[in-house]
Tab-separated table of C-alpha atoms in Angstrom:
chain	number	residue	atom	x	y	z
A	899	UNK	CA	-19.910	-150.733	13.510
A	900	UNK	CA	-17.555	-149.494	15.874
A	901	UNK	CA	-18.482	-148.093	19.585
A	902	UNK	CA	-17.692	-144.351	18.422
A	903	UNK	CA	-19.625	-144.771	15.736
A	904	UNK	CA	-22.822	-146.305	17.846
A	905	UNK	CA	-22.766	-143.197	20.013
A	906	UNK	CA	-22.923	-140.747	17.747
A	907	UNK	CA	-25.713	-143.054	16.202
A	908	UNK	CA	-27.697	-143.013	19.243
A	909	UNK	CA	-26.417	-139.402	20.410
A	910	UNK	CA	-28.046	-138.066	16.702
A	911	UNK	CA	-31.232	-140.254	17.192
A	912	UNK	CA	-32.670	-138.169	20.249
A	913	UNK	CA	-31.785	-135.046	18.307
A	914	UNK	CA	-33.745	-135.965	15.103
A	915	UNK	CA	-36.722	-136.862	17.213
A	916	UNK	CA	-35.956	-133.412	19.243
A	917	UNK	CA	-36.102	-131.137	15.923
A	918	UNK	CA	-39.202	-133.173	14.649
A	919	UNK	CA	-41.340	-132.708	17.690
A	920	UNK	CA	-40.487	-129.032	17.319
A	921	UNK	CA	-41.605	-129.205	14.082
A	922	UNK	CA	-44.793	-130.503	14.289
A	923	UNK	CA	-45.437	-128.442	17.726
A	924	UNK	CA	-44.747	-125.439	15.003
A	925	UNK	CA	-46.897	-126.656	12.483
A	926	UNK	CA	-49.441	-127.900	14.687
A	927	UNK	CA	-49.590	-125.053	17.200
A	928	UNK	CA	-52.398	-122.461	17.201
A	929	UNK	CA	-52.408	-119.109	15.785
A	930	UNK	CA	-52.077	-117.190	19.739
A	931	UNK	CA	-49.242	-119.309	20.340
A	932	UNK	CA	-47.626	-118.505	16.852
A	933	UNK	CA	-48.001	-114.935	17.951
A	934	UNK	CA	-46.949	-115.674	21.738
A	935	UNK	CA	-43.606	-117.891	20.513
A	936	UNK	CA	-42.322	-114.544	17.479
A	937	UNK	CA	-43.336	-111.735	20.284
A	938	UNK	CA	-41.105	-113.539	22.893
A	939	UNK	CA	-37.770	-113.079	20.878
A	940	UNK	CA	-38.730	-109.122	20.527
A	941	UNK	CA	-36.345	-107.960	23.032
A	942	UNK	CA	-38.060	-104.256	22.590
A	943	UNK	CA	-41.419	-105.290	23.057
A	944	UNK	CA	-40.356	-107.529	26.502
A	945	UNK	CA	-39.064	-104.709	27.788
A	946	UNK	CA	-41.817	-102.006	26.572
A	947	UNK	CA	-44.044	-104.489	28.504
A	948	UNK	CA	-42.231	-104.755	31.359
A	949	UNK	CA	-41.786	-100.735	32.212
A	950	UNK	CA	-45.518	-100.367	31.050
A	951	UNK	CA	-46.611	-103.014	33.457
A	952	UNK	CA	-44.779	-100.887	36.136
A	953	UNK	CA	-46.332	-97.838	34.960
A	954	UNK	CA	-49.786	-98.787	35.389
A	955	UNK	CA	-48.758	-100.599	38.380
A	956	UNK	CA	-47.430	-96.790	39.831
A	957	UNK	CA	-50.674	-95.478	38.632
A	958	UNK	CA	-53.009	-97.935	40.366
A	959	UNK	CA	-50.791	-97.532	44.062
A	960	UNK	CA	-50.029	-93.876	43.325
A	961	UNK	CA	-50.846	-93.127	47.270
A	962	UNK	CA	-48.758	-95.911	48.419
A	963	UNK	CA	-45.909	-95.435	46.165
A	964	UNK	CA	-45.671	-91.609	46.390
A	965	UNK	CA	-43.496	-90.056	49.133
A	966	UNK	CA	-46.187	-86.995	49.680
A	967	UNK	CA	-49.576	-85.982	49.441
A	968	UNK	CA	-49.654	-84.656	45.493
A	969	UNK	CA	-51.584	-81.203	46.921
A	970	UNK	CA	-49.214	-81.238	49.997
A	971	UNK	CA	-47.831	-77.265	49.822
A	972	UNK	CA	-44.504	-77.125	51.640
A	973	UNK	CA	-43.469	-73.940	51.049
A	974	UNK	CA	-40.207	-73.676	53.126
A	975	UNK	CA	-39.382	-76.102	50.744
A	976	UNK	CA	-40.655	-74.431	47.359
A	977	UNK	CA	-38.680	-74.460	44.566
A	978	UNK	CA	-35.919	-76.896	46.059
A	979	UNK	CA	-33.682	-79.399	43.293
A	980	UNK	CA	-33.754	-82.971	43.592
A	981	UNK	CA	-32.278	-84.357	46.883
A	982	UNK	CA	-29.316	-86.444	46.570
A	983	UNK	CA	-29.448	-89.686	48.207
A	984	UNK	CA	-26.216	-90.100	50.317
A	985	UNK	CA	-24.833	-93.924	51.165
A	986	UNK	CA	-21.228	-92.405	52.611
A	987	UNK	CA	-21.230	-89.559	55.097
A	988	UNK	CA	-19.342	-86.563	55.863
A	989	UNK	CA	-17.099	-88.778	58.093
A	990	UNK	CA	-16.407	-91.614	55.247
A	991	UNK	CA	-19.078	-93.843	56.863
A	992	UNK	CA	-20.935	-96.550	54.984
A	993	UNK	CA	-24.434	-96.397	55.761
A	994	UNK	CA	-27.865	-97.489	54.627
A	995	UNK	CA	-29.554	-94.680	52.210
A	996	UNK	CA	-30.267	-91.260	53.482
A	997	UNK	CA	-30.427	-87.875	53.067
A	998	UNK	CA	-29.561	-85.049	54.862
A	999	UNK	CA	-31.513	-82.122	56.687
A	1000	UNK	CA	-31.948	-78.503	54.935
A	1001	UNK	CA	-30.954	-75.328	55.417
A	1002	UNK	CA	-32.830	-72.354	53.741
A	1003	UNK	CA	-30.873	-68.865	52.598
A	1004	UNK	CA	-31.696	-66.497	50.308
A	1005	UNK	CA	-29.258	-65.586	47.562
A	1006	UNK	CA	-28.795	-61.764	48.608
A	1007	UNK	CA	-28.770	-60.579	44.583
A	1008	UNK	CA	-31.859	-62.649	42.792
A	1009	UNK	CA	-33.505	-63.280	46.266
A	1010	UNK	CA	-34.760	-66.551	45.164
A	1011	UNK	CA	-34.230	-69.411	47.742
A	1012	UNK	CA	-31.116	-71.614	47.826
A	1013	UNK	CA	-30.463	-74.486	49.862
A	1014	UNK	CA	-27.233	-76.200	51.479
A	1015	UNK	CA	-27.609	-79.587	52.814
A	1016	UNK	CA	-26.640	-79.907	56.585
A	1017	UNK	CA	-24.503	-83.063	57.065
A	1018	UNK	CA	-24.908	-82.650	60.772
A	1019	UNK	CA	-28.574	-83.873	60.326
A	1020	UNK	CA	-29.323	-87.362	58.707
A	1021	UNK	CA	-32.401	-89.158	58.125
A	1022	UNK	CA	-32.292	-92.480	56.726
A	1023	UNK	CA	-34.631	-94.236	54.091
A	1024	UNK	CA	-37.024	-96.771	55.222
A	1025	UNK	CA	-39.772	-98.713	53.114
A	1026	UNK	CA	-43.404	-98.284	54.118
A	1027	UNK	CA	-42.665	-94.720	56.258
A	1028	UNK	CA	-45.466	-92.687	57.227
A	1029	UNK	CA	-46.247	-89.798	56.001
A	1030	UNK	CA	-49.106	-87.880	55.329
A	1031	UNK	CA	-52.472	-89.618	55.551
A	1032	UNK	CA	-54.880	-91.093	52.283
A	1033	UNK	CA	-57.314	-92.955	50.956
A	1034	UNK	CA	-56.158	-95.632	48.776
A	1035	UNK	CA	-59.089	-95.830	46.083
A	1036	UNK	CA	-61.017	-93.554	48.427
A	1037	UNK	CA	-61.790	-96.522	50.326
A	1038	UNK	CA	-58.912	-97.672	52.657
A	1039	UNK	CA	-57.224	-95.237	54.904
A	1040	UNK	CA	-53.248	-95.540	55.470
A	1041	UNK	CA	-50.566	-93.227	56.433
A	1042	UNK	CA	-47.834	-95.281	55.045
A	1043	UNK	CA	-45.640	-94.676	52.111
A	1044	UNK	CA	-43.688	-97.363	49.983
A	1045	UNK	CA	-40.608	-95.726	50.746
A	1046	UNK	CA	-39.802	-92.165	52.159
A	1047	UNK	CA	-38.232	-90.107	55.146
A	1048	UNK	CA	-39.939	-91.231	58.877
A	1049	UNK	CA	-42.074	-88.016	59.613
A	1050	UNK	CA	-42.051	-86.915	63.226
A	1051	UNK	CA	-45.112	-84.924	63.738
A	1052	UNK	CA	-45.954	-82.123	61.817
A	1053	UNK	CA	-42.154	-81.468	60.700
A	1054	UNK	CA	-41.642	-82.463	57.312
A	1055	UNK	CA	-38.146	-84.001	56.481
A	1056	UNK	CA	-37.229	-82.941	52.855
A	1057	UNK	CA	-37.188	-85.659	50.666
A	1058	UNK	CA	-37.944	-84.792	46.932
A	1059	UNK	CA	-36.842	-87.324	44.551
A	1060	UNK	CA	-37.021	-85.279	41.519
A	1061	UNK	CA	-37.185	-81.420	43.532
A	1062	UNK	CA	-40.312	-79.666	44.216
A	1063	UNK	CA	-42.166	-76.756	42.032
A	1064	UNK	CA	-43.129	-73.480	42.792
A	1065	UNK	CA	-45.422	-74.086	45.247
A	1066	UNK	CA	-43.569	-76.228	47.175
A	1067	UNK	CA	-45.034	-79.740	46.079
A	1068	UNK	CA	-43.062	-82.581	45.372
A	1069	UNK	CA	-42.731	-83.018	41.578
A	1070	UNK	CA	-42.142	-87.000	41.880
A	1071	UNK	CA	-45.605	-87.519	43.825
A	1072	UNK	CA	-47.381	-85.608	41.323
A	1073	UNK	CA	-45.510	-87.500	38.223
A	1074	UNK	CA	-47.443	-90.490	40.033
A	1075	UNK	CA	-50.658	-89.504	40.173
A	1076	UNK	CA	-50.685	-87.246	37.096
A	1077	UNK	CA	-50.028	-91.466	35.357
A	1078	UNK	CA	-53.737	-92.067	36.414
A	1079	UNK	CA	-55.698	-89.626	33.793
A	1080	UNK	CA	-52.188	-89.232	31.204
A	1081	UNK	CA	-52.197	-93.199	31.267
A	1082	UNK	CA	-55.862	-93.968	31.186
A	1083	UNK	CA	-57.400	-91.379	28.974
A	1084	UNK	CA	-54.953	-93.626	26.154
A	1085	UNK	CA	-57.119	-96.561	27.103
A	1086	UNK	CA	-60.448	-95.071	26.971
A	1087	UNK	CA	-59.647	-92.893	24.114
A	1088	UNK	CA	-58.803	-96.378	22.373
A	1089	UNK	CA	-62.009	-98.298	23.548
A	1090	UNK	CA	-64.262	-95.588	22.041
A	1091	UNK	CA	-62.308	-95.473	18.961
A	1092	UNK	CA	-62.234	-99.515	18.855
A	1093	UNK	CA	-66.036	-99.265	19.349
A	1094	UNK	CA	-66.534	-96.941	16.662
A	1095	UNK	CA	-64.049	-98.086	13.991
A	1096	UNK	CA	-64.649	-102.028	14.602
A	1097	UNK	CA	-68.594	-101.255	13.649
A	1098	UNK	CA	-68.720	-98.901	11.513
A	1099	UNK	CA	-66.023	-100.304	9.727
A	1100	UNK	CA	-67.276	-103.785	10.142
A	1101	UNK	CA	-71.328	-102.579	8.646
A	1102	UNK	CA	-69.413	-100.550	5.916
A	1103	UNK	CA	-67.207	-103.568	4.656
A	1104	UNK	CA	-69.613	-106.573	4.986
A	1105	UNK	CA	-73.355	-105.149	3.723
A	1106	UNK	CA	-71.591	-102.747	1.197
A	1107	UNK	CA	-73.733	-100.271	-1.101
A	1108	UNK	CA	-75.272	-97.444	0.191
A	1109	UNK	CA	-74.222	-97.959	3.763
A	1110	UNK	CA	-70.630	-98.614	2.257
A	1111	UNK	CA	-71.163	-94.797	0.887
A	1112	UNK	CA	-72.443	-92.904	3.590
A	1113	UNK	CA	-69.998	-94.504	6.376
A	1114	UNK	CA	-66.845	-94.148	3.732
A	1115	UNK	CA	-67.975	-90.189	2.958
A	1116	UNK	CA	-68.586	-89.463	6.896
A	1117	UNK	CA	-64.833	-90.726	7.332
A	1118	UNK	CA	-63.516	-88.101	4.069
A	1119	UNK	CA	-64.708	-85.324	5.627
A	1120	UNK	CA	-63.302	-86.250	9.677
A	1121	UNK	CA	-59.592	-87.307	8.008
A	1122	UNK	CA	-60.071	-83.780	5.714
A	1123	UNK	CA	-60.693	-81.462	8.972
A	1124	UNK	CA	-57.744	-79.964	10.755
A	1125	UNK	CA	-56.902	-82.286	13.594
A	1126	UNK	CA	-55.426	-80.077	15.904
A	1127	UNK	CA	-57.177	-77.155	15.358
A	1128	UNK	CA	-60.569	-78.792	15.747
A	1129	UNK	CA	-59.546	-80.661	18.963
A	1130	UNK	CA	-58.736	-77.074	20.387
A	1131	UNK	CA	-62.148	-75.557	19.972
A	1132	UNK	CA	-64.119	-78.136	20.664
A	1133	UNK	CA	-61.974	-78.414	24.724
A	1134	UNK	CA	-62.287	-75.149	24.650
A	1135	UNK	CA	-65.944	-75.305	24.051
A	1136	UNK	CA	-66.302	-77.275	27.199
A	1137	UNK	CA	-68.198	-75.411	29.918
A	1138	UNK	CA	-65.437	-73.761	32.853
A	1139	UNK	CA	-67.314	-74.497	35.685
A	1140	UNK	CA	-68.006	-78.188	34.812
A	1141	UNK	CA	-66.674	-80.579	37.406
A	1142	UNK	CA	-63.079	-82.079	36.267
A	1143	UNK	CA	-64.056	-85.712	36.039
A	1144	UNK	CA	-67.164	-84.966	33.657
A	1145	UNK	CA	-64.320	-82.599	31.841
A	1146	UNK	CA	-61.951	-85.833	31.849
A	1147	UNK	CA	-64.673	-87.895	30.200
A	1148	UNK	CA	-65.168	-85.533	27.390
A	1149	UNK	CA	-61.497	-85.558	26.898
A	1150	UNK	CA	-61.624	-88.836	25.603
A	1151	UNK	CA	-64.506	-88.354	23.481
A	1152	UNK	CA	-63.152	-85.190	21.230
A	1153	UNK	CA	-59.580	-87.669	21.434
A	1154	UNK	CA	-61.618	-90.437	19.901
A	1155	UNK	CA	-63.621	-88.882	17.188
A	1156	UNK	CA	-60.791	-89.021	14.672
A	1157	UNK	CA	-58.883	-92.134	16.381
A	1158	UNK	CA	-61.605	-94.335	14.794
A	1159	UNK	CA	-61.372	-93.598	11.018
A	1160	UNK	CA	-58.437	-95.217	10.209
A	1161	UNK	CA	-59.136	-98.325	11.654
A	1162	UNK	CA	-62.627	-98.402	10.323
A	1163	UNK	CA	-61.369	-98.062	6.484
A	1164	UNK	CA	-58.731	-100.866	7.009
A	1165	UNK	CA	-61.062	-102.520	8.864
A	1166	UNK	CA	-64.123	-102.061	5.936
A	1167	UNK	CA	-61.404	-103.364	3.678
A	1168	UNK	CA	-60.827	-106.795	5.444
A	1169	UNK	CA	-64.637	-107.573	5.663
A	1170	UNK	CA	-64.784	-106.351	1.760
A	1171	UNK	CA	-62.174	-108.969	0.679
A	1172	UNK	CA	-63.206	-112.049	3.271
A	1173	UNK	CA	-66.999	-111.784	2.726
A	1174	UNK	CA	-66.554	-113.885	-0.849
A	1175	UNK	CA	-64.368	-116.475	0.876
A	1176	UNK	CA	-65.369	-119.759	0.655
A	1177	UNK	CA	-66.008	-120.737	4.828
A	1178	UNK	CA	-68.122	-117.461	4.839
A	1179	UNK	CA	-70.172	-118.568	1.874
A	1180	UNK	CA	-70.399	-121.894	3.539
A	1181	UNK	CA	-71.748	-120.188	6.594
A	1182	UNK	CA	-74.278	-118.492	4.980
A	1183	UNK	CA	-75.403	-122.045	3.402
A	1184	UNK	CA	-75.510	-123.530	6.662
A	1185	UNK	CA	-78.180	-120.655	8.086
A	1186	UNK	CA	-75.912	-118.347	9.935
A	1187	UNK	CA	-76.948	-115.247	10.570
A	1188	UNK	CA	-74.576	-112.060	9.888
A	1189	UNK	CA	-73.806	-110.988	13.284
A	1190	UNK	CA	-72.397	-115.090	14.133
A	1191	UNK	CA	-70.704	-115.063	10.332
A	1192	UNK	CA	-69.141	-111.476	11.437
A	1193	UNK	CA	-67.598	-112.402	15.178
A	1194	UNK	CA	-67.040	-115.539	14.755
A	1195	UNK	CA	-65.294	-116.624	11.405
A	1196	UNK	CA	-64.678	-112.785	9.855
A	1197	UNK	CA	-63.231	-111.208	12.928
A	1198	UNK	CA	-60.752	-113.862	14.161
A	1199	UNK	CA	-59.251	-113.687	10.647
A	1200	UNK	CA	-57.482	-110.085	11.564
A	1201	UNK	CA	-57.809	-109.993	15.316
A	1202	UNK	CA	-53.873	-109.513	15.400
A	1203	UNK	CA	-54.327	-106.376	13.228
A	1204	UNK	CA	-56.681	-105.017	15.179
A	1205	UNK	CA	-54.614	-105.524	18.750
A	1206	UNK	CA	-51.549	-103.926	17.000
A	1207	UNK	CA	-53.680	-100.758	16.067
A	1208	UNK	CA	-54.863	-100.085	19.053
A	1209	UNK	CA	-51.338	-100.806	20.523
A	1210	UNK	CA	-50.149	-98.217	18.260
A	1211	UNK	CA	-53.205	-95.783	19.208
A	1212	UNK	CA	-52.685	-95.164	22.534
A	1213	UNK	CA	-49.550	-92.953	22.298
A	1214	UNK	CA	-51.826	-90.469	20.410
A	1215	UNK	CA	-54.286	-90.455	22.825
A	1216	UNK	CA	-51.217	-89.706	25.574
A	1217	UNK	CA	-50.009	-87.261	23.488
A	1218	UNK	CA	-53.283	-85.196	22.816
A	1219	UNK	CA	-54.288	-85.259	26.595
A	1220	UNK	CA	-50.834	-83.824	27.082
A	1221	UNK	CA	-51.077	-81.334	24.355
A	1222	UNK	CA	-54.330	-80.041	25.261
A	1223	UNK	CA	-53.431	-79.684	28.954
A	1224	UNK	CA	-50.201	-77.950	28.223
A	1225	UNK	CA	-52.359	-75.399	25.836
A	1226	UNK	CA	-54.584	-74.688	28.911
A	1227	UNK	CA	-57.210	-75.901	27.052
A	1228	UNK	CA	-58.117	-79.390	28.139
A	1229	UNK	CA	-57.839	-80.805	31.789
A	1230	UNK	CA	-56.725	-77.889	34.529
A	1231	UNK	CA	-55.510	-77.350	38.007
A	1232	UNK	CA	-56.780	-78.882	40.447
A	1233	UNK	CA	-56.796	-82.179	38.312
A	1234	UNK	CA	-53.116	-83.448	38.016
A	1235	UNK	CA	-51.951	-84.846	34.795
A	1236	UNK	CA	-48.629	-84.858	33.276
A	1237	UNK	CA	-50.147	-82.303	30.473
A	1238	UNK	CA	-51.548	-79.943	33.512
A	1239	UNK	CA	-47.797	-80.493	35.230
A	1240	UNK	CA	-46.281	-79.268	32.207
A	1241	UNK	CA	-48.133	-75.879	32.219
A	1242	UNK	CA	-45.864	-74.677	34.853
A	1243	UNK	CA	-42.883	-75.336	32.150
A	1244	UNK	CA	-44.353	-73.102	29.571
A	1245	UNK	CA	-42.845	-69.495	30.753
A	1246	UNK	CA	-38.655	-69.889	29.770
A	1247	UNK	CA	-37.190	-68.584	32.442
A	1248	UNK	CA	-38.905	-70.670	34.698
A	1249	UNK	CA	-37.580	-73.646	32.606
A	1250	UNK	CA	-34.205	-71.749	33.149
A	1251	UNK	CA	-34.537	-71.689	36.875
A	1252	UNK	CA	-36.097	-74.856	37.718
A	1253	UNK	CA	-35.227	-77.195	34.624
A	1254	UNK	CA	-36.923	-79.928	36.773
A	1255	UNK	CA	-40.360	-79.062	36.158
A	1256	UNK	CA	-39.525	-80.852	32.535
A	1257	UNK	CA	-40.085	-84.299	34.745
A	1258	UNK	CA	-43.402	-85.144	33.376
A	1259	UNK	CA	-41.791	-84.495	29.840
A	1260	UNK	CA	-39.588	-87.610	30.072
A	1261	UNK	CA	-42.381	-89.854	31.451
A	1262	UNK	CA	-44.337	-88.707	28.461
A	1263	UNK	CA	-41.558	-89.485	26.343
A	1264	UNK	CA	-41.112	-92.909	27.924
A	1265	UNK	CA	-44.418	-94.033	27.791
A	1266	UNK	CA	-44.898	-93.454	24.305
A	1267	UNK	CA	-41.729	-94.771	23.472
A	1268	UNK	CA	-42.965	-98.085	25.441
A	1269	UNK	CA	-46.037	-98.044	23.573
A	1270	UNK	CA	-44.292	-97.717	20.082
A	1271	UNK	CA	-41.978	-100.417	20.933
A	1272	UNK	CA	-44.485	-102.864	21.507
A	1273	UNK	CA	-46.966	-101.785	18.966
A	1274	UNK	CA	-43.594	-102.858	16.978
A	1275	UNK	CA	-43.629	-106.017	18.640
A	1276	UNK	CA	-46.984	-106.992	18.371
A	1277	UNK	CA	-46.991	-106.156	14.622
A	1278	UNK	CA	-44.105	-108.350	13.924
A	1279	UNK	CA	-45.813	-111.175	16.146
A	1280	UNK	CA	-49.090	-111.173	14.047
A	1281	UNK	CA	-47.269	-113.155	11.305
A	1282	UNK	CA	-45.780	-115.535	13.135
A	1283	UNK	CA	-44.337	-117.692	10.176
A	1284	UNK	CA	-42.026	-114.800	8.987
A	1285	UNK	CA	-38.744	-115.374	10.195
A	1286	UNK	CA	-36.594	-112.458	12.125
């Protein structure tokens, strides 16, 4: 055998041995790693995780991470656009970020404020800046602000990321906070529907008979009503002068009465078809009771499933807090949500005017997306030994 020949002997060796400890890693590997190794190569769903991770990040900080109090009224500053963030000034300079100062004028025909930045006056950037004054979780009091405009005193240095509305608050701090009830009434709605659908669902599809009947006829007649319309008088049912968090929490309960039923009949009809399966029939030979047959042989068998629905459950939740808010009809002012932001959007001429007051739109828009895309994800991980 020649020396060419040896090496690519011995080069091919390692390789073989390579592909065949992949192999059996594969083969051997359990069924969250499956799912972990096919959801890694779903570009989508990496990313969807990513900006969601961020999200809930911004929602959990909101004080730090927003330039202004939410409630903070600056009204010599109502109304304003977006303010542009400058790195070359007047003179051709290169400089760190900043803005300029503001001048105020009133257009002499409409009367409505305009404002022309004043390139004599710069302010720079700087991370941590205070600002006004909080309590992060209601427990820890700061004045500092992950990045903003220094504040000297009680002047207020206009810096509004994404403008300010009507009133003269800035839109980008609200956007923030609003992510704490838009982003978490998804997650609760979810729970209570994962509650509801995993057990009724679960009692429907492993005792069968006249349970079966009464859970699967309850479920007809919620799919049969009129979603929307229902949702709407039962929020607007809700008492006016109730306090806004026990108004939150009932939120989520109309959002969950109809998020269970779906997942309950899929759910019923797993249980239905894995009851007869041999290792549950050996389980009930061996003495186990139904709640230890249930959770721990029947469950585990469609666990995946039931991670992707609720993945894929949450955007629905988002959008119904959002819808009812924007009808007037579920969460109001003083509460801040992205559906509450949106009210101010629903008279067209003030869309016209002030076009940024659609913000909250887009981070609607964006968070479902996210949501979708790694429901998506998720779905295609569950079978792990389907190539894509």
């Amino acid at each position: 055998m020649s020396s060419a020949t040896e090496s690519q002997a011995v080069i091919a060796e390692p390789r073989a041995k390579k592909g065949q400890t992949q192999d059996e890693a594969f083969y051997r590997a359990g069924q969250w790693k499956l799912v972990w190794w096919k959801f890694r190569r779903h570009k989508l769903a990496q990313l969807a995780m990513v900006t969601l991770t961020i999200f809930y990040i911004i929602a959990l900080f909101a004080e730090v991470v927003s330039p202004f109090d939410p409630q903070h009224r600056m009204k010599e500053y109502a109304a304003m656009r977006p303010t542009k963030i400058h790195l070359i000034d007047s003179t051709g300079r290169l400089r760190m970020p900043f803005v300029y100062g503001v001048e105020r004028t009133r257009d002499p025909v409409t009367l409505r404020p305009v404002y022309t930045e004043n390139v004599e006056e710069i302010h720079p950037l700087r991370f941590f800046a205070r600002g006004d004054p909080y309590k992060l979780w209601g427990l820890i009091s700061w004045d500092r602000h992950l990045f903003s405009v220094e504040q000297q005193g009680e002047q207020i240095t206009p810096f509004f990321l994404l403008g300010t509305d009507s009133l003269g608050r800035d839109m980008l701090s609200r956007i923030f906070h609003g992510s704490r009830i838009s982003l978490t009434v998804g997650l609760i709605g979810v729970a209570l529907s994962f509650i509801f659908g995993l057990l009724l669902g679960g009692i429907a599809g492993f005792f069968g008979g006249v349970t079966d009947e009464i859970i699967m006829r309850i479920i007809d007649v919620l799919i049969s009503l009129p979603q929307i319309p229902l949702w709407m008088s039962l929020a607007a049912a809700l008492p006016q002068d109730w306090p806004q968090l026990r108004t939150y929490f009932f939120v989520t309960i109309i959002l969950s009465i109809f998020g269970w039923t779906s997942l309950a009949r899929t759910i019923r009809g797993k249980m239905l078809s894995m009851r007869e399966e041999d290792y549950v029939m050996a389980a009930r030979l061996d003495g186990e009771n139904e709640w230890s047959i249930i959770t721990r042989y029947m469950l585990p068998g469609f666990a995946s499933y039931i991670i992707v629905s609720l993945t894929i459950s949450i955007p629905g939740m988002i959008l119904g807090e959002t819808s009812l808010s924007f009808l007037g009809i579920g969460l109001r002012a003083p509460t801040i949500s992205w559906g509450v932001m949106l009210q101010d959007a629903q008279n067209l001429q003030t869309v016209a005017q002030l076009p940024w007051l659609l913000w909250p739109c887009a981070f609607v828009v964006i968070a479902v997306l996210m949501f979708n895309f790694l429901g998506d994800g998720m779905r295609d991980a569950a079978d792990p030994y389907v190539t894509g």
